[in-house]
C-alpha cells in the first residue's frame, strides 16, 4: 500500500534533521539557551538569551559566565558535574524570577561543557494561572453537575456526594413518603434543618405549612405557649383572644422541632402527650384540640446517653426515634467539601456581584481542615474569602481563619487588636516560607500559594522587602 498523504518516513525525517543546522534549531526556541565550555567560557547563546540578558551576542560570546551572571546555577553544574532540572530562583542582577535546566555535556566520558536552558518564570506563572483558572472552572461545573446528578429534585439543597451522605438521603427519601416521626441527629452546623426541609418538600404535605421552632432559643417559661398557644386571660398580660400555637399553625403540614434535647422535663411530658394523642391543650385552656401534624425533630445531643442519665424521658425518646437519621460531621465526609465549597462560592459571587473561581490548592486547604463548626463554618469561611479576594482567583491566603488556626494562639494584651494579631500571623507565614526556601522568593511564593503580584504586595506591606 502507498504511504498516506502527510506522513513522513523515517528516512525523510533523518535526512531533514541532518540538513538543519544546530544553530537554526536552537535560535528558533523561545526558551533562552547558553552553552559554556569546561572553564565556564560562553561559546554559544541563542537570541532568546540575549533578549533576557539585554545584551548582544557579541558582548557575551567569549566571556566567562561568572562575569555575566555571577549567580548562575550553571557554575554549580561545572563544579559538581550534577545536572540541575528546572530549578527556580531569583536573579538579583536581572531582577527576574527564572527557571532553568542545566546539563553537563559529556564526550568520551569527560565533561566538556554545560548547556543551560532557562526562561522568565513570569511566562510560567501566566501559563500556570491560565491552567489554574481552567482547572477551577472545571471543578466548579463538575461540582454543579455532580450535585444535580446525585441529589436532584426535593433534595437538591442537600449538597454533597459522599457515600455517607448519599445513604442518609436514600433513607430520607423513603421516610418522606410517610407520616412517620423523624429524629435527625448530628453536630451543630451539619445541616439538620436543610435535611428536614428536604423531607417536607418530598412529602405529600409539601404544599402545607412548614413551621420551625428552635426549642433551645425560647425560654422554658414561654416555650409551652409558643408550641400550644394560650387562651384569653391565661396569664397577666396575655393578649385578648389568646394566641394560636405553632402546632395549630402547622395543621396539615410539618413542624420541625430543632434542639429538642434542650427541652425541660415538664415540656418533655407535654410534648409526649401531643405525639401520643395527636391533640394539644392551650395554656390556660380547658379544651383539647386535635392536630394533624407531621413531626420532624433534631438535636445535637446524645439522647440515648441522656436517657441513661435520666435527663431525657425514655418514652419520649422512643416516640421521637421512630425513624432516626444521623448526619455525619464534615470531617468524616471530606469528599463533600469541594462540592459544598463551589456551591457557596457561586452563592456569594452572585450576592456580591463577583466573578471568582477557586484555585485547586485552596480546595486542598479546605479539605485538610477539620471544620468543628461543620457546614456552617465552611460557609462563613468562604464568604469571608470572597470578601478578602483581591483578584479573580480565591487562593489559600484568602482563608485567613484557616491559616490562623494552624498558628499558636496569639497572646492578646490590652493594647492588642485583632487586625494587628492577624498581621503578625500573616508575617510569620511569609517569614517561614522565605526561611524554608533559603530566601528564594519564587519557592516561597509557591509555598504560600499566592500570585506574584500579591506576594510582593504582601512582602511590602509586611515590611519584608
XYZ file of N, CA and C in Angstrom, residues 19 26 47 50 83 126 138 147 155 197 203 220 226 280 290 317 332 334 345 358 374 381 385 387 452:
75
model
N 20.063 18.016 7.626
C 20.267 19.223 6.832
C 19.896 20.513 7.571
N 18.214 25.841 17.596
C 18.249 26.498 18.905
C 17.807 27.955 18.809
N 19.154 33.821 20.462
C 18.552 35.156 20.554
C 17.699 35.366 21.808
N 19.898 36.504 24.678
C 20.347 37.899 24.592
C 19.216 38.866 24.916
N 23.567 17.439 37.064
C 22.556 18.216 36.349
C 21.589 18.888 37.321
N 2.072 32.844 34.176
C 0.902 33.159 33.363
C 0.257 31.886 32.839
N -13.393 23.991 35.761
C -13.766 22.588 35.565
C -14.317 22.007 36.860
N -23.731 17.589 41.863
C -24.796 17.827 42.827
C -26.161 17.541 42.218
N -34.309 17.104 47.133
C -33.091 17.064 47.948
C -31.932 17.822 47.294
N -36.198 20.204 55.816
C -36.982 20.874 54.780
C -37.044 20.037 53.509
N -42.540 15.170 50.618
C -43.708 14.515 51.210
C -45.002 14.990 50.557
N -37.895 28.431 78.707
C -38.818 27.348 79.057
C -40.186 27.885 79.470
N -45.688 29.017 73.134
C -45.273 29.110 71.737
C -45.735 27.882 70.955
N -53.649 18.857 71.426
C -52.980 19.866 72.249
C -53.990 20.540 73.168
N -57.625 18.525 68.426
C -56.938 17.527 67.621
C -56.071 18.234 66.571
N -38.234 9.655 73.985
C -37.163 9.295 73.051
C -37.671 8.286 72.024
N -15.783 13.792 58.615
C -15.920 12.378 58.273
C -16.403 12.171 56.843
N -15.093 14.311 53.968
C -14.357 15.416 53.360
C -14.491 15.467 51.843
N -19.389 29.275 46.947
C -18.691 30.287 46.149
C -19.648 30.893 45.128
N -12.140 29.161 42.288
C -11.341 28.734 43.433
C -10.172 27.888 42.958
N -18.503 22.575 61.180
C -19.128 21.873 60.060
C -19.513 22.806 58.907
N -16.557 30.766 56.194
C -15.170 30.909 55.774
C -15.087 31.302 54.306
N -13.636 34.693 52.526
C -12.615 34.620 51.476
C -13.041 35.403 50.242
N -14.907 38.035 50.187
C -14.761 39.455 50.518
C -13.290 39.878 50.474
N 2.232 36.208 41.990
C 3.451 37.013 42.135
C 3.114 38.432 42.595
